[in-house]
């Protein structure tokens, strides 16, 4: 197995995480602050990260409602994924990200980080939670 790049897409920030080359553990990379009203610039940045880590797959966190249905946020993620995938040669998948940000916030709160510090890393940690869940589930 080669690396997988996890992408937690938000309106203001995008969390990024990558697996180790064996696909066992997820490591947080960064929280990218999105360009104002320029999704193509954001997509180009994500592709540049992919070029650096050479993942075989891009894993997008897919927001779902608590009943499992898809809403407006999921449509925005699908549209952004299309931009990122334009020019990416490799596989991609979507992973149910329900409650990942809540889990990440809880971990950071327990660690005693104030809200300013949490805001800077919560999206990166959410990308780690998404990727580790995907890896632990055997890539499903």
PDB file of C-alpha atoms in Angstrom:
ATOM      1  CA  UNK A   1       0.000   0.000   0.000  1.00  0.00           C
ATOM      2  CA  UNK A   2       1.165   3.506  -0.663  1.00  0.00           C
ATOM      3  CA  UNK A   3       0.232   6.711   1.079  1.00  0.00           C
ATOM      4  CA  UNK A   4      -3.280   8.118   1.321  1.00  0.00           C
ATOM      5  CA  UNK A   5      -3.888  11.858   1.650  1.00  0.00           C
ATOM      6  CA  UNK A   6      -6.919  12.786   3.756  1.00  0.00           C
ATOM      7  CA  UNK A   7      -8.737  16.056   3.130  1.00  0.00           C
ATOM      8  CA  UNK A   8     -11.239  17.567   5.572  1.00  0.00           C
ATOM      9  CA  UNK A   9     -12.893  20.325   3.540  1.00  0.00           C
ATOM     10  CA  UNK A  10     -14.403  23.262   5.386  1.00  0.00           C
ATOM     11  CA  UNK A  11     -15.682  26.640   4.289  1.00  0.00           C
ATOM     12  CA  UNK A  12     -12.697  28.488   5.777  1.00  0.00           C
ATOM     13  CA  UNK A  13     -10.058  25.839   6.373  1.00  0.00           C
ATOM     14  CA  UNK A  14      -8.977  22.475   5.005  1.00  0.00           C
ATOM     15  CA  UNK A  15      -7.375  19.893   7.254  1.00  0.00           C
ATOM     16  CA  UNK A  16      -4.769  17.594   5.729  1.00  0.00           C
ATOM     17  CA  UNK A  17      -3.351  14.300   6.956  1.00  0.00           C
ATOM     18  CA  UNK A  18      -1.298  11.558   5.327  1.00  0.00           C
ATOM     19  CA  UNK A  19      -0.797   7.887   6.059  1.00  0.00           C
ATOM     20  CA  UNK A  20       2.549   6.259   6.573  1.00  0.00           C
ATOM     21  CA  UNK A  21       3.774   4.320   3.505  1.00  0.00           C
ATOM     22  CA  UNK A  22       2.380   1.054   4.912  1.00  0.00           C
ATOM     23  CA  UNK A  23      -1.096   2.488   5.449  1.00  0.00           C
ATOM     24  CA  UNK A  24      -1.174   1.823   9.202  1.00  0.00           C
ATOM     25  CA  UNK A  25      -1.161   5.240  10.857  1.00  0.00           C
ATOM     26  CA  UNK A  26      -2.344   8.732  10.023  1.00  0.00           C
ATOM     27  CA  UNK A  27      -0.253  11.821  10.680  1.00  0.00           C
ATOM     28  CA  UNK A  28      -1.563  15.357  10.584  1.00  0.00           C
ATOM     29  CA  UNK A  29       0.090  17.640   8.053  1.00  0.00           C
ATOM     30  CA  UNK A  30      -1.486  21.063   8.335  1.00  0.00           C
ATOM     31  CA  UNK A  31      -4.544  23.232   8.444  1.00  0.00           C
ATOM     32  CA  UNK A  32      -4.707  25.217   5.218  1.00  0.00           C
ATOM     33  CA  UNK A  33      -6.610  28.505   5.261  1.00  0.00           C
ATOM     34  CA  UNK A  34      -8.659  28.783   2.104  1.00  0.00           C
ATOM     35  CA  UNK A  35      -8.190  31.590  -0.413  1.00  0.00           C
ATOM     36  CA  UNK A  36     -11.083  34.032  -0.385  1.00  0.00           C
ATOM     37  CA  UNK A  37     -13.502  33.134  -3.177  1.00  0.00           C
ATOM     38  CA  UNK A  38     -10.947  31.137  -5.185  1.00  0.00           C
ATOM     39  CA  UNK A  39     -11.676  27.404  -4.956  1.00  0.00           C
ATOM     40  CA  UNK A  40      -9.364  26.702  -7.908  1.00  0.00           C
ATOM     41  CA  UNK A  41      -6.421  28.149  -5.948  1.00  0.00           C
ATOM     42  CA  UNK A  42      -7.390  25.924  -3.009  1.00  0.00           C
ATOM     43  CA  UNK A  43      -7.582  22.884  -5.291  1.00  0.00           C
ATOM     44  CA  UNK A  44      -4.199  23.726  -6.815  1.00  0.00           C
ATOM     45  CA  UNK A  45      -2.698  23.901  -3.326  1.00  0.00           C
ATOM     46  CA  UNK A  46      -4.106  20.468  -2.430  1.00  0.00           C
ATOM     47  CA  UNK A  47      -2.689  19.061  -5.679  1.00  0.00           C
ATOM     48  CA  UNK A  48       0.720  20.537  -4.765  1.00  0.00           C
ATOM     49  CA  UNK A  49       0.584  18.726  -1.410  1.00  0.00           C
ATOM     50  CA  UNK A  50      -0.341  15.545  -3.272  1.00  0.00           C
ATOM     51  CA  UNK A  51       2.652  16.018  -5.570  1.00  0.00           C
ATOM     52  CA  UNK A  52       4.908  16.274  -2.517  1.00  0.00           C
ATOM     53  CA  UNK A  53       3.607  13.096  -0.780  1.00  0.00           C
ATOM     54  CA  UNK A  54       2.725  11.062  -3.888  1.00  0.00           C
ATOM     55  CA  UNK A  55      -0.410   9.396  -2.476  1.00  0.00           C
ATOM     56  CA  UNK A  56      -2.099   6.625  -4.412  1.00  0.00           C
ATOM     57  CA  UNK A  57      -5.468   7.852  -3.137  1.00  0.00           C
ATOM     58  CA  UNK A  58      -7.121  11.074  -2.038  1.00  0.00           C
ATOM     59  CA  UNK A  59      -9.650  10.580   0.750  1.00  0.00           C
ATOM     60  CA  UNK A  60     -12.250  13.300   1.157  1.00  0.00           C
ATOM     61  CA  UNK A  61     -14.262  13.591   4.351  1.00  0.00           C
ATOM     62  CA  UNK A  62     -17.915  13.479   3.308  1.00  0.00           C
ATOM     63  CA  UNK A  63     -20.324  15.366   5.560  1.00  0.00           C
ATOM     64  CA  UNK A  64     -23.564  13.569   6.189  1.00  0.00           C
ATOM     65  CA  UNK A  65     -26.588  14.332   8.264  1.00  0.00           C
ATOM     66  CA  UNK A  66     -27.084  12.296  11.428  1.00  0.00           C
ATOM     67  CA  UNK A  67     -29.687  10.160   9.619  1.00  0.00           C
ATOM     68  CA  UNK A  68     -27.068   9.281   6.976  1.00  0.00           C
ATOM     69  CA  UNK A  69     -28.509  11.461   4.238  1.00  0.00           C
ATOM     70  CA  UNK A  70     -26.493  13.935   2.212  1.00  0.00           C
ATOM     71  CA  UNK A  71     -27.068  17.659   2.504  1.00  0.00           C
ATOM     72  CA  UNK A  72     -25.805  20.937   1.113  1.00  0.00           C
ATOM     73  CA  UNK A  73     -22.353  20.537   2.704  1.00  0.00           C
ATOM     74  CA  UNK A  74     -21.817  17.219   0.922  1.00  0.00           C
ATOM     75  CA  UNK A  75     -22.573  18.863  -2.427  1.00  0.00           C
ATOM     76  CA  UNK A  76     -19.906  21.487  -1.712  1.00  0.00           C
ATOM     77  CA  UNK A  77     -17.359  18.762  -0.899  1.00  0.00           C
ATOM     78  CA  UNK A  78     -18.197  16.860  -4.098  1.00  0.00           C
ATOM     79  CA  UNK A  79     -17.766  20.027  -6.174  1.00  0.00           C
ATOM     80  CA  UNK A  80     -14.434  20.810  -4.510  1.00  0.00           C
ATOM     81  CA  UNK A  81     -13.267  17.216  -4.963  1.00  0.00           C
ATOM     82  CA  UNK A  82     -13.940  17.513  -8.701  1.00  0.00           C
ATOM     83  CA  UNK A  83     -11.651  20.553  -8.844  1.00  0.00           C
ATOM     84  CA  UNK A  84      -8.891  18.768  -6.923  1.00  0.00           C
ATOM     85  CA  UNK A  85      -9.185  15.592  -8.985  1.00  0.00           C
ATOM     86  CA  UNK A  86      -8.805  17.536 -12.238  1.00  0.00           C
ATOM     87  CA  UNK A  87      -5.163  16.769 -12.912  1.00  0.00           C
ATOM     88  CA  UNK A  88      -4.704  14.148 -10.175  1.00  0.00           C
ATOM     89  CA  UNK A  89      -3.819  10.706 -11.439  1.00  0.00           C
ATOM     90  CA  UNK A  90      -4.835   8.257  -8.795  1.00  0.00           C
ATOM     91  CA  UNK A  91      -7.779   6.904  -6.895  1.00  0.00           C
ATOM     92  CA  UNK A  92     -10.123   8.792  -4.643  1.00  0.00           C
ATOM     93  CA  UNK A  93     -12.763   7.948  -2.084  1.00  0.00           C
ATOM     94  CA  UNK A  94     -15.204   9.657   0.236  1.00  0.00           C
ATOM     95  CA  UNK A  95     -15.437   8.752   3.921  1.00  0.00           C
ATOM     96  CA  UNK A  96     -18.307   9.473   6.297  1.00  0.00           C
ATOM     97  CA  UNK A  97     -17.037  12.243   8.534  1.00  0.00           C
ATOM     98  CA  UNK A  98     -19.977  12.523  10.912  1.00  0.00           C
ATOM     99  CA  UNK A  99     -18.769  13.723  14.309  1.00  0.00           C
ATOM    100  CA  UNK A 100     -15.068  13.791  13.379  1.00  0.00           C
ATOM    101  CA  UNK A 101     -14.775  17.498  14.159  1.00  0.00           C
ATOM    102  CA  UNK A 102     -16.637  16.913  17.435  1.00  0.00           C
ATOM    103  CA  UNK A 103     -14.144  14.147  18.318  1.00  0.00           C
ATOM    104  CA  UNK A 104     -11.209  16.365  17.391  1.00  0.00           C
ATOM    105  CA  UNK A 105     -12.591  19.262  19.466  1.00  0.00           C
ATOM    106  CA  UNK A 106     -13.051  16.931  22.433  1.00  0.00           C
ATOM    107  CA  UNK A 107      -9.458  15.674  22.249  1.00  0.00           C
ATOM    108  CA  UNK A 108      -8.092  19.213  22.008  1.00  0.00           C
ATOM    109  CA  UNK A 109     -10.317  20.417  24.846  1.00  0.00           C
ATOM    110  CA  UNK A 110      -9.122  17.558  27.064  1.00  0.00           C
ATOM    111  CA  UNK A 111      -5.554  18.523  26.188  1.00  0.00           C
ATOM    112  CA  UNK A 112      -6.278  21.941  27.671  1.00  0.00           C
ATOM    113  CA  UNK A 113      -5.859  23.993  24.510  1.00  0.00           C
ATOM    114  CA  UNK A 114      -7.691  27.302  24.494  1.00  0.00           C
ATOM    115  CA  UNK A 115     -10.125  28.059  21.675  1.00  0.00           C
ATOM    116  CA  UNK A 116      -7.578  30.083  19.664  1.00  0.00           C
ATOM    117  CA  UNK A 117      -5.107  27.199  19.532  1.00  0.00           C
ATOM    118  CA  UNK A 118      -7.874  24.640  18.927  1.00  0.00           C
ATOM    119  CA  UNK A 119      -9.142  26.606  15.936  1.00  0.00           C
ATOM    120  CA  UNK A 120      -5.696  26.381  14.314  1.00  0.00           C
ATOM    121  CA  UNK A 121      -5.412  22.597  14.561  1.00  0.00           C
ATOM    122  CA  UNK A 122      -8.926  21.143  14.772  1.00  0.00           C
ATOM    123  CA  UNK A 123      -9.266  20.682  10.998  1.00  0.00           C
ATOM    124  CA  UNK A 124      -5.898  18.907  10.776  1.00  0.00           C
ATOM    125  CA  UNK A 125      -6.900  16.610  13.633  1.00  0.00           C
ATOM    126  CA  UNK A 126     -10.280  15.956  11.980  1.00  0.00           C
ATOM    127  CA  UNK A 127      -8.392  14.876   8.826  1.00  0.00           C
ATOM    128  CA  UNK A 128      -6.340  12.502  11.017  1.00  0.00           C
ATOM    129  CA  UNK A 129      -9.532  11.042  12.550  1.00  0.00           C
ATOM    130  CA  UNK A 130     -11.049  10.559   9.083  1.00  0.00           C
ATOM    131  CA  UNK A 131      -7.939   8.864   7.729  1.00  0.00           C
ATOM    132  CA  UNK A 132      -7.341   6.658  10.766  1.00  0.00           C
ATOM    133  CA  UNK A 133     -10.970   5.520  10.673  1.00  0.00           C
ATOM    134  CA  UNK A 134     -10.573   4.668   6.998  1.00  0.00           C
ATOM    135  CA  UNK A 135      -7.326   2.760   7.622  1.00  0.00           C
ATOM    136  CA  UNK A 136      -8.730   0.909  10.644  1.00  0.00           C
ATOM    137  CA  UNK A 137     -11.761  -0.097   8.582  1.00  0.00           C
ATOM    138  CA  UNK A 138      -9.574  -1.706   5.950  1.00  0.00           C
ATOM    139  CA  UNK A 139     -10.056   1.112   3.456  1.00  0.00           C
ATOM    140  CA  UNK A 140     -13.856   0.989   3.474  1.00  0.00           C
TER     141      UNK A 140
END
